mmCIF file of C-alpha atoms and ligand atoms in Angstrom:
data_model
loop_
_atom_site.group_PDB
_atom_site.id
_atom_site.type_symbol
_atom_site.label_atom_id
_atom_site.label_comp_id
_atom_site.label_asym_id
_atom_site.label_seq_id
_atom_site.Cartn_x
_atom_site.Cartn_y
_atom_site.Cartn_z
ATOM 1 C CA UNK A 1420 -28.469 23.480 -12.150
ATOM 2 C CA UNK A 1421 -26.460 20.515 -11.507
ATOM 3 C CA UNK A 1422 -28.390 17.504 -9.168
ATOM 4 C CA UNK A 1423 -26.820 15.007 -6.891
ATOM 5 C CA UNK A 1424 -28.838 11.848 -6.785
ATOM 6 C CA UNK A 1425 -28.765 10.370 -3.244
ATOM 7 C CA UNK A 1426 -27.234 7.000 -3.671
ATOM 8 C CA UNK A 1427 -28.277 4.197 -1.020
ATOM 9 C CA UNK A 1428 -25.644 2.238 -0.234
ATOM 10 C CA UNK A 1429 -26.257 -0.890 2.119
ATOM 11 C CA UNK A 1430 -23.381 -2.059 4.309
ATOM 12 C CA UNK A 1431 -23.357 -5.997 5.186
ATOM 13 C CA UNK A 1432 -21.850 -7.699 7.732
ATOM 14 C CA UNK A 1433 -24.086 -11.183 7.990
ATOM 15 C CA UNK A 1434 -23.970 -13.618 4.967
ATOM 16 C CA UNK A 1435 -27.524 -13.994 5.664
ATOM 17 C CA UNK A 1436 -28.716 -10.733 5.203
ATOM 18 C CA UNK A 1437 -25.923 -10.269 2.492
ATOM 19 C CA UNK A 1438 -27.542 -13.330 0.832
ATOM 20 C CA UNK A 1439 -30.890 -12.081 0.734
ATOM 21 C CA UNK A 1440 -29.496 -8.051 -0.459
ATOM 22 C CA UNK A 1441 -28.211 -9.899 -3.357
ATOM 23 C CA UNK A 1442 -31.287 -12.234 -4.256
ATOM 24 C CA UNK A 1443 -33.264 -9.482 -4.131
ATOM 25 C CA UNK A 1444 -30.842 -7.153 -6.005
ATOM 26 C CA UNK A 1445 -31.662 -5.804 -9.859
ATOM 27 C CA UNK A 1446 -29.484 -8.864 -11.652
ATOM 28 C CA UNK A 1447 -26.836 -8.973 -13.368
ATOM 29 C CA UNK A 1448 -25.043 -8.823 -10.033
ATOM 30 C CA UNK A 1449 -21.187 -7.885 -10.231
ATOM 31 C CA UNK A 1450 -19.027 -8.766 -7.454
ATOM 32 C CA UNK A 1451 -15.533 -6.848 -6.493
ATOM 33 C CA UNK A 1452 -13.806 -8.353 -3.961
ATOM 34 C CA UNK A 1453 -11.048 -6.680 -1.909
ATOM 35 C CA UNK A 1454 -9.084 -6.710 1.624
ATOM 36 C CA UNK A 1455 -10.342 -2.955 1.698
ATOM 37 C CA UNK A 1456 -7.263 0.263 2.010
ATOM 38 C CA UNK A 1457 -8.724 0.906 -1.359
ATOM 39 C CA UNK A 1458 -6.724 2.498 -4.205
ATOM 40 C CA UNK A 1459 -7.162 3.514 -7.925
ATOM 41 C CA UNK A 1460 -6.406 -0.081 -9.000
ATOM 42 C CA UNK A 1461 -9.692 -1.417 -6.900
ATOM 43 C CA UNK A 1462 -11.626 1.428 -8.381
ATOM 44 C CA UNK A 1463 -10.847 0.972 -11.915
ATOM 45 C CA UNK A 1464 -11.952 -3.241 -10.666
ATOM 46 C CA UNK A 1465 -15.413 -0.797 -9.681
ATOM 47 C CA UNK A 1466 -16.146 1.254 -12.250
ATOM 48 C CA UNK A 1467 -15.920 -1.879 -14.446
ATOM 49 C CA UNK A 1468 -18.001 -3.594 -12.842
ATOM 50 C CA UNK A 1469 -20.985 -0.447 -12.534
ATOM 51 C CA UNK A 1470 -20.179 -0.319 -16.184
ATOM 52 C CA UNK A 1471 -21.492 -3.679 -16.493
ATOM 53 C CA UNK A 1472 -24.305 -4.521 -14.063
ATOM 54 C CA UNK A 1473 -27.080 -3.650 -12.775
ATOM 55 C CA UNK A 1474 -25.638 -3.998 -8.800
ATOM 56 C CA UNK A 1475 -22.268 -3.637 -8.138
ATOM 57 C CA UNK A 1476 -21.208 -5.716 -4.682
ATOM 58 C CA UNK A 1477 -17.746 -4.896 -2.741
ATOM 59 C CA UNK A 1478 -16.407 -7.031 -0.284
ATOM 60 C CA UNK A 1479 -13.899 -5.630 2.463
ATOM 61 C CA UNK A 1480 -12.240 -9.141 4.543
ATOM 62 C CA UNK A 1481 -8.463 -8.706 5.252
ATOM 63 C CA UNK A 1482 -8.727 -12.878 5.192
ATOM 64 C CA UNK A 1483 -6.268 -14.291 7.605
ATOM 65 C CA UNK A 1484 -5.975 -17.210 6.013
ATOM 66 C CA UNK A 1485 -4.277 -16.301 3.116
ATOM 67 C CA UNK A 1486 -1.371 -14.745 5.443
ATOM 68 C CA UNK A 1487 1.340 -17.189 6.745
ATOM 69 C CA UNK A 1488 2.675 -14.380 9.133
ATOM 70 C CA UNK A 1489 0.530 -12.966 11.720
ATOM 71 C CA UNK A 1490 2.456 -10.098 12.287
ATOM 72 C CA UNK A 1491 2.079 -9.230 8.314
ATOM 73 C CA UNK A 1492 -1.803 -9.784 8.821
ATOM 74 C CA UNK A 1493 -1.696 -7.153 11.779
ATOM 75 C CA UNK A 1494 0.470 -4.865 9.897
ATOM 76 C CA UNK A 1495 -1.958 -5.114 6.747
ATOM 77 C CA UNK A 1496 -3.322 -1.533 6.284
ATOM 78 C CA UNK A 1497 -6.701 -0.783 7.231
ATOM 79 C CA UNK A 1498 -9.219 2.050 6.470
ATOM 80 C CA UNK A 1499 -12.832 0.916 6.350
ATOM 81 C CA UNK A 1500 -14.672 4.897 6.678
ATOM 82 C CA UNK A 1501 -12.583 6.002 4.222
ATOM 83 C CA UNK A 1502 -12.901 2.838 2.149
ATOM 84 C CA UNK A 1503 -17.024 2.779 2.620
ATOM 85 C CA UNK A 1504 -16.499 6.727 1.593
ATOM 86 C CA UNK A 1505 -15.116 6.478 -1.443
ATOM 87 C CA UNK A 1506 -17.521 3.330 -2.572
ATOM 88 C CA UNK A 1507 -20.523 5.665 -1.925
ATOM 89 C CA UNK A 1508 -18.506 8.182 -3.979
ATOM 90 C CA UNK A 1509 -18.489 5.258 -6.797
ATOM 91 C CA UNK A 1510 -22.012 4.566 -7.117
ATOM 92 C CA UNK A 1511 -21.429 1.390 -5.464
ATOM 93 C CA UNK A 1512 -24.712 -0.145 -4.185
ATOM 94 C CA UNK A 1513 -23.835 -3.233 -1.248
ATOM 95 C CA UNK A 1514 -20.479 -3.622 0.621
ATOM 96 C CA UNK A 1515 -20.018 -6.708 2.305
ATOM 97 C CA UNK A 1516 -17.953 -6.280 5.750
ATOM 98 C CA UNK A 1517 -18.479 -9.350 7.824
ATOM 99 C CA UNK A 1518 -15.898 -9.857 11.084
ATOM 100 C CA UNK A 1519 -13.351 -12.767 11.097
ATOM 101 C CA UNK A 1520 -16.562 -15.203 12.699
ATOM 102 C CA UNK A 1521 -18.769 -14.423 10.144
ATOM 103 C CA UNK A 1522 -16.614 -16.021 7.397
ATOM 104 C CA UNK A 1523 -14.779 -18.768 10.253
ATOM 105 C CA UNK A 1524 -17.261 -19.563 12.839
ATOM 106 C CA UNK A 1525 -15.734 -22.297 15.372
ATOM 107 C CA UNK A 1526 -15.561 -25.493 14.039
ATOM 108 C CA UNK A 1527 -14.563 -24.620 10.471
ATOM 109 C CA UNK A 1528 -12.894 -26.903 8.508
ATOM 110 C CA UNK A 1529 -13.367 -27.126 5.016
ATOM 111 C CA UNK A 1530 -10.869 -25.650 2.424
ATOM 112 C CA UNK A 1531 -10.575 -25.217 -1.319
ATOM 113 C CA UNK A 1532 -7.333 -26.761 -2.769
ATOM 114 C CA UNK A 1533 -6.549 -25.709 -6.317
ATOM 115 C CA UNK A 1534 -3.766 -28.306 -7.004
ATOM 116 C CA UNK A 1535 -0.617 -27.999 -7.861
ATOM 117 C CA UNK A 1536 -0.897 -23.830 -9.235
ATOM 118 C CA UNK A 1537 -0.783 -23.133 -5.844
ATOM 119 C CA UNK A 1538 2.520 -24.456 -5.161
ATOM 120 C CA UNK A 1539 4.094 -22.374 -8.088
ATOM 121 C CA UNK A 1540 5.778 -18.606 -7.562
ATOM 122 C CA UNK A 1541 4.086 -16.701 -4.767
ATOM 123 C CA UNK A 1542 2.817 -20.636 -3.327
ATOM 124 C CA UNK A 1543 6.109 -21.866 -3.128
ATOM 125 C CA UNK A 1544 7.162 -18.310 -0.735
ATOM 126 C CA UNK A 1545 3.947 -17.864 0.788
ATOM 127 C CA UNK A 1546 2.712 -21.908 1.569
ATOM 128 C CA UNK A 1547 -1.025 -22.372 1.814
ATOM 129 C CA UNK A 1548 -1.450 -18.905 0.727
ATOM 130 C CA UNK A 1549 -3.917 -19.697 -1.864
ATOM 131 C CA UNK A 1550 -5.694 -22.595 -0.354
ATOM 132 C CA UNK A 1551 -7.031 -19.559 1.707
ATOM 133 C CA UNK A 1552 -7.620 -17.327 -1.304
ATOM 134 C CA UNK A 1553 -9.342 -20.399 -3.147
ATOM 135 C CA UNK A 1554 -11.365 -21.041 0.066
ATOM 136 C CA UNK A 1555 -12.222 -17.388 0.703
ATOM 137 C CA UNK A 1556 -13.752 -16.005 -2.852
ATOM 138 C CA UNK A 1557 -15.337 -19.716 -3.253
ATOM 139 C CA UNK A 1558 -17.799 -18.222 -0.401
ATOM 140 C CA UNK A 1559 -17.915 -15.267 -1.154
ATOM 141 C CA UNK A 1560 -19.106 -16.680 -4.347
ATOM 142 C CA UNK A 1561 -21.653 -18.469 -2.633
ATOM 143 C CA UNK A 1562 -22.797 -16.006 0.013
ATOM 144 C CA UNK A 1563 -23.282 -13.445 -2.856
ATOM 145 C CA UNK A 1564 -24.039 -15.495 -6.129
ATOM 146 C CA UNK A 1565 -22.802 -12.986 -8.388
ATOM 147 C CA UNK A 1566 -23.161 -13.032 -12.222
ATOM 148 C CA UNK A 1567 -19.411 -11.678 -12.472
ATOM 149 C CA UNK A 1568 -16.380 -11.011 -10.584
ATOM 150 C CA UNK A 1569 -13.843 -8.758 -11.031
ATOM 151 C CA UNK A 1570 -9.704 -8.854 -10.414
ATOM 152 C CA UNK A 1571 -7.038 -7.049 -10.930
ATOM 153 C CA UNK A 1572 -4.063 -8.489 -13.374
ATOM 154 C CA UNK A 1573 -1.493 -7.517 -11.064
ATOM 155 C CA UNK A 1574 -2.102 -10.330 -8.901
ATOM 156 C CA UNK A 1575 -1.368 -12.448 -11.825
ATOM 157 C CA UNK A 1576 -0.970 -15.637 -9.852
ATOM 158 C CA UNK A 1577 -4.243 -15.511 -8.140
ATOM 159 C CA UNK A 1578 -6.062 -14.579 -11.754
ATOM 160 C CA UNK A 1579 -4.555 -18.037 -12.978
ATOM 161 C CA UNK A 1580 -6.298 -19.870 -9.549
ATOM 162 C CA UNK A 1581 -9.504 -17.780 -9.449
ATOM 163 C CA UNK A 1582 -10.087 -18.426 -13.021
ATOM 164 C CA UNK A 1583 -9.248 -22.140 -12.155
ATOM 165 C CA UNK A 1584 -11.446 -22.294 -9.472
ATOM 166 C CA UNK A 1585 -14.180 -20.985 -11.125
ATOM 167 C CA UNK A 1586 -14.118 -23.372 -14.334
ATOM 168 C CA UNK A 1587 -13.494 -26.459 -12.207
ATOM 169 C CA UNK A 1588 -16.045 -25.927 -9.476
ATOM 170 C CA UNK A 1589 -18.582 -25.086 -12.141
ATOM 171 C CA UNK A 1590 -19.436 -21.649 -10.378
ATOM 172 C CA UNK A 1591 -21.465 -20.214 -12.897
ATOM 173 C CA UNK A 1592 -19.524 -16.612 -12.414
ATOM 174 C CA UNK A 1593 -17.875 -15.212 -15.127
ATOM 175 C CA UNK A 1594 -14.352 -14.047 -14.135
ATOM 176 C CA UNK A 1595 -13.502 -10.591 -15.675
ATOM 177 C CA UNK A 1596 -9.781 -9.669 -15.369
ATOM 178 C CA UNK A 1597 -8.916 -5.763 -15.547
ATOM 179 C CA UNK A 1598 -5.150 -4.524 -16.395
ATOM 180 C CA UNK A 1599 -3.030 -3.362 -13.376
ATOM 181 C CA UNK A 1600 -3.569 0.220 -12.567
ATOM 182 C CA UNK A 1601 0.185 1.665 -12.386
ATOM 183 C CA UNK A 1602 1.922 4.996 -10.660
ATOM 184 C CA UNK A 1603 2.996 7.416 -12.959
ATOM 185 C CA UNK A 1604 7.027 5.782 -12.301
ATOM 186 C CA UNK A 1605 5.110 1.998 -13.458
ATOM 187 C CA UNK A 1606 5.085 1.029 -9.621
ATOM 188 C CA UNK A 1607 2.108 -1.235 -9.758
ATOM 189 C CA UNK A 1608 -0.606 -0.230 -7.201
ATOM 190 C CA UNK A 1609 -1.308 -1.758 -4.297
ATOM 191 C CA UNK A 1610 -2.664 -1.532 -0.481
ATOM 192 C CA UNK A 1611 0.760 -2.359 0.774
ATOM 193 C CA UNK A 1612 2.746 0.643 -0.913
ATOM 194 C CA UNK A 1613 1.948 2.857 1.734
ATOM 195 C CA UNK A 1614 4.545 1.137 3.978
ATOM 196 C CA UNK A 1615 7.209 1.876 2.012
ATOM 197 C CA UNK A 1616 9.488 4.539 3.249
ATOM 198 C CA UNK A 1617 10.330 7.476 0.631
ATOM 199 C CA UNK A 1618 13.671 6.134 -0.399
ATOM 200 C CA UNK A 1619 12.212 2.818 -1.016
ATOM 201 C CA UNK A 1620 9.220 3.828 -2.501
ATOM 202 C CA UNK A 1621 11.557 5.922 -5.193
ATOM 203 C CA UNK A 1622 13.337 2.539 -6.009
ATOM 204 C CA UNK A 1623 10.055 0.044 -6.020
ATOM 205 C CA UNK A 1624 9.466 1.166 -9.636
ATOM 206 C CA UNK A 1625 12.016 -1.180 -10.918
ATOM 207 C CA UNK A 1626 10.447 -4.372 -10.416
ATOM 208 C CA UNK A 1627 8.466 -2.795 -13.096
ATOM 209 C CA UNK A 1628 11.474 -1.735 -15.527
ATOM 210 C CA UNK A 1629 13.144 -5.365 -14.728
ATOM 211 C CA UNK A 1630 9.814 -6.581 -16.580
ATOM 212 C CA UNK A 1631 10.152 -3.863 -18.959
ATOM 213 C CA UNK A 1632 13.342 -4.967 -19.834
ATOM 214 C CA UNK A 1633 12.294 -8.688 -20.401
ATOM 215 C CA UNK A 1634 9.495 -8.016 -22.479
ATOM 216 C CA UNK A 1635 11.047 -5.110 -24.574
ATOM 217 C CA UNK A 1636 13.626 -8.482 -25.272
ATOM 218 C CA UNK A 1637 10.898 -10.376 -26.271
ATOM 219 C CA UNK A 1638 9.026 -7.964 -28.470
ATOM 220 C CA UNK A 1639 12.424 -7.603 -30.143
ATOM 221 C CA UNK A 1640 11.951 -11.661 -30.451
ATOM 222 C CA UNK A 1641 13.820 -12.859 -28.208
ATOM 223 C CA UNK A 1642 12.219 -16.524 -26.901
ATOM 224 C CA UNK A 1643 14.762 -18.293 -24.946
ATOM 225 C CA UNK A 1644 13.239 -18.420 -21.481
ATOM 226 C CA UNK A 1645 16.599 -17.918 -19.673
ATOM 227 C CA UNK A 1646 17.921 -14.774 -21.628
ATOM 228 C CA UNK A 1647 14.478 -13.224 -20.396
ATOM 229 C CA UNK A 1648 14.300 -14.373 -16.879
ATOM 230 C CA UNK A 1649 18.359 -13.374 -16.606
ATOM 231 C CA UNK A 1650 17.928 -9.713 -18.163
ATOM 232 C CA UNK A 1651 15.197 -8.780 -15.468
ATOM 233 C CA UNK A 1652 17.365 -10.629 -12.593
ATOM 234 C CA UNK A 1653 19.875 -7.925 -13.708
ATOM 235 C CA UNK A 1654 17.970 -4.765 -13.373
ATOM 236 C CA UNK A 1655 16.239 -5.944 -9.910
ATOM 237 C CA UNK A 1656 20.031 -7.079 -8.866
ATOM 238 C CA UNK A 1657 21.570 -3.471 -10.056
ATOM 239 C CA UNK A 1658 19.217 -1.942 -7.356
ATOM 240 C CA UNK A 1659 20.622 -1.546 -3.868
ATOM 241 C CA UNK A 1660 17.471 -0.672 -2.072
ATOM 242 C CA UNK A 1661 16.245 -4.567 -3.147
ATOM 243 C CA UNK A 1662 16.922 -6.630 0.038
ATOM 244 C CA UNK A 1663 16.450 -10.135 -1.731
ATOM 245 C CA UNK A 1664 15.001 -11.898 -4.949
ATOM 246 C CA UNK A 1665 11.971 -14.260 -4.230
ATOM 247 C CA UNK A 1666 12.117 -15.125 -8.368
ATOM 248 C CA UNK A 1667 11.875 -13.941 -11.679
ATOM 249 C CA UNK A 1668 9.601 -15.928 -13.784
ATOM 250 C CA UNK A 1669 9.160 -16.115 -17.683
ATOM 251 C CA UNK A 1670 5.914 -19.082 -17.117
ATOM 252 C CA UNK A 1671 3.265 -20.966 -19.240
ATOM 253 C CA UNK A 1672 0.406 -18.981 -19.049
ATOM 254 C CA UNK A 1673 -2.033 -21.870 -18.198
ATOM 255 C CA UNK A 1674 0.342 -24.200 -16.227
ATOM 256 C CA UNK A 1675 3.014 -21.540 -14.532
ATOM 257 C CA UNK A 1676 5.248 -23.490 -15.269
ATOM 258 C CA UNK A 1677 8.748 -22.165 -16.300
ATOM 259 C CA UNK A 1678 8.902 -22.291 -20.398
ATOM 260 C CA UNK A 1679 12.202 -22.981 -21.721
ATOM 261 C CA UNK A 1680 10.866 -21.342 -24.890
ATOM 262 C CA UNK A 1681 8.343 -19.002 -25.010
ATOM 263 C CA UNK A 1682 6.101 -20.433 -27.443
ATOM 264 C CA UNK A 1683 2.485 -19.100 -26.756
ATOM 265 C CA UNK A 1684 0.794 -16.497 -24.238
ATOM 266 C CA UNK A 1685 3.563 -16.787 -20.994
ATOM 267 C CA UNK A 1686 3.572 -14.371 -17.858
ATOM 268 C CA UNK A 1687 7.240 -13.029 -16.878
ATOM 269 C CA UNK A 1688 6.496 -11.783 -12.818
ATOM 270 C CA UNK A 1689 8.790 -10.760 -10.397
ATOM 271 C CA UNK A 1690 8.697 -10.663 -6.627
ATOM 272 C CA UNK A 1691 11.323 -8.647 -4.608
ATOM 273 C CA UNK A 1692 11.635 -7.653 -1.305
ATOM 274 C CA UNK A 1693 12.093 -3.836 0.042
ATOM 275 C CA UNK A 1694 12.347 -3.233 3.381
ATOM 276 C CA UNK A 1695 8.539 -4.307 5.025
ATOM 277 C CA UNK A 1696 6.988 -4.565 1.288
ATOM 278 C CA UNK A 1697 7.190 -7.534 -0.617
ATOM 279 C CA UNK A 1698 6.894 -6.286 -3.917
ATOM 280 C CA UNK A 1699 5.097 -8.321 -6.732
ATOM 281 C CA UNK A 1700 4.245 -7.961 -10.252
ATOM 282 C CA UNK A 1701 3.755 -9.169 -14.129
ATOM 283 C CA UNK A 1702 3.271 -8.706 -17.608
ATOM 284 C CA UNK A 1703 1.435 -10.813 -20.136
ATOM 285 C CA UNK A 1704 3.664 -12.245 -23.439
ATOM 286 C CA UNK A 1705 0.980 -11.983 -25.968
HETATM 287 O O1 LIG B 1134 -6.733 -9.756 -4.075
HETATM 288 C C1 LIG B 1134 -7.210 -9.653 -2.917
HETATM 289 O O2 LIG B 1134 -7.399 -8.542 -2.394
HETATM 290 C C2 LIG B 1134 -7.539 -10.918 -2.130
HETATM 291 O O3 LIG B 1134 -6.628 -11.931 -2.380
HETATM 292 C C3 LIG B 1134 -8.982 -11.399 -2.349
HETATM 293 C C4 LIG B 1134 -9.209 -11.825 -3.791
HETATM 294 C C5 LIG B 1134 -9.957 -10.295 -1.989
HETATM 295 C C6 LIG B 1134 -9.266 -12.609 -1.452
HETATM 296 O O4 LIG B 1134 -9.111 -12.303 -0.115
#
């Protein structure tokens, strides 16, 4: 007969007592952190991550400083019981959930500034947004110590910084990248889907097929940066439920910045905006 093994899992919400759950923890420690209304994308992030550690760490923080607009902070969804549900379900051993003071106590005022990647793409639409990413996951690296951390590709952007981060802050975690978990239509998955009404949420596949359409170009060898970047401005233009273009980007890999040629690895993204959502994605030229 079939046995369920009990599975203890801890749920944090000091850094000291989070601290101590992961010195103590059976090492290697792997680390997935997350702003919690947790879908297959975060889970595949999971199972990779019990695949290849001993403890497996989630972190739930909707961080506020990574939003410019408070009202899209307030509107960001929120499920924590059914989040710390399904991370039992996953064999998941410590979730760290600390409050807003935990991570910002009064007086705070040191931040993380990765440079000039964070002005690129999403920076350049969503200013100081990843001065607060940098500054968030840098302690959570150092509240939780972990021997890897795990991301999703599909914020392809903040896989460039993280990775940045890590390397030149010599944080000793190895940064494990997994591919973006899609809908069956190739709508990319994400928290923020779920505000999408149903006639939007039939259209939001095409940021995907506008990328589609740039790299089927290139894997038919096209390289000139503008023919790419121009054939998935089409397809997102041809499709009326798309309020506005934020950009299309065909961009160095390493630098993101725009490649006149594409040359080596390069990342064509796309961010669009539909109704509430502001929909963002990318695929890898490699
Ligand atoms: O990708 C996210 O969910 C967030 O940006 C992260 C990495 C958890 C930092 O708040």
């Amino acid at each position: 007969m079939a046995q369920t093994i009990p599975h203890n899992m801890r749920v944090i919400s000091t850094n000291k007592e989070m601290s101590q759950a992961c010195r103590e923890a059976l090492k290697p420690v792997g680390l997935v952190p997350t702003m919690g209304a947790l879908h297959p994308g975060h889970l595949s992030l999971v199972g990779q991550a019990r695949a290849d550690n001993l403890t497996v760490a989630v972190s739930i923080f909707v961080n506020p400083t990574q939003f410019g607009d408070k009202k899209d902070l307030q509107g960001y969804p929120r499920d924590m019981e059914g989040d710390i549900n399904l991370l039992r379900q996953h064999g998941v051993d410590l979730v760290y959930a600390p409050k807003v003071e935990e991570v910002y106590p009064d007086g705070f005022d040191t931040w993380v500034d990765v440079g000039p990647l964070a002005d690129k793409l999403e920076g350049l639409h969503r200013p100081g947004h990843f001065r607060g990413v940098a500054t968030v996951v840098s302690k959570l690296f150092n509240v939780m110590r972990p021997d890897r951390a795990y991301f999703g590709q599909k914020d392809g952007q903040q896989v460039v910084v993280i990775q940045k981060l890590a390397r030149d802050l010599d944080m000793g975690v190895e940064v494990v990248i997994m591919p973006t978990i899609r809908e069956l239509d190739g709508l990319a998955m994400s928290s923020r889907n779920v505000q999408l009404t149903p006639e939007q949420r039939q259209a939001a596949p095409v940021v995907h097929s506008a990328l589609c359409q740039a790299y089927l170009l290139w894997t038919d060898g096209e390289r000139d940066g503008d023919k790419l970047r121009q054939a998935a401005q089409e397809i997102l233009r041809s499709e009326s439920m798309v309020d506005s273009i934020d950009y299309v980007s065909v961009a160095n890999i390493s630098t993101l910045d725009e490649v006149e040629r594409v040359e080596g690895r390069a990342m064509v993204s796309a961010a669009a905006h539909m109704g509430p959502v502001r929909l963002i994605d990318n695929l890898v030229l490699e």
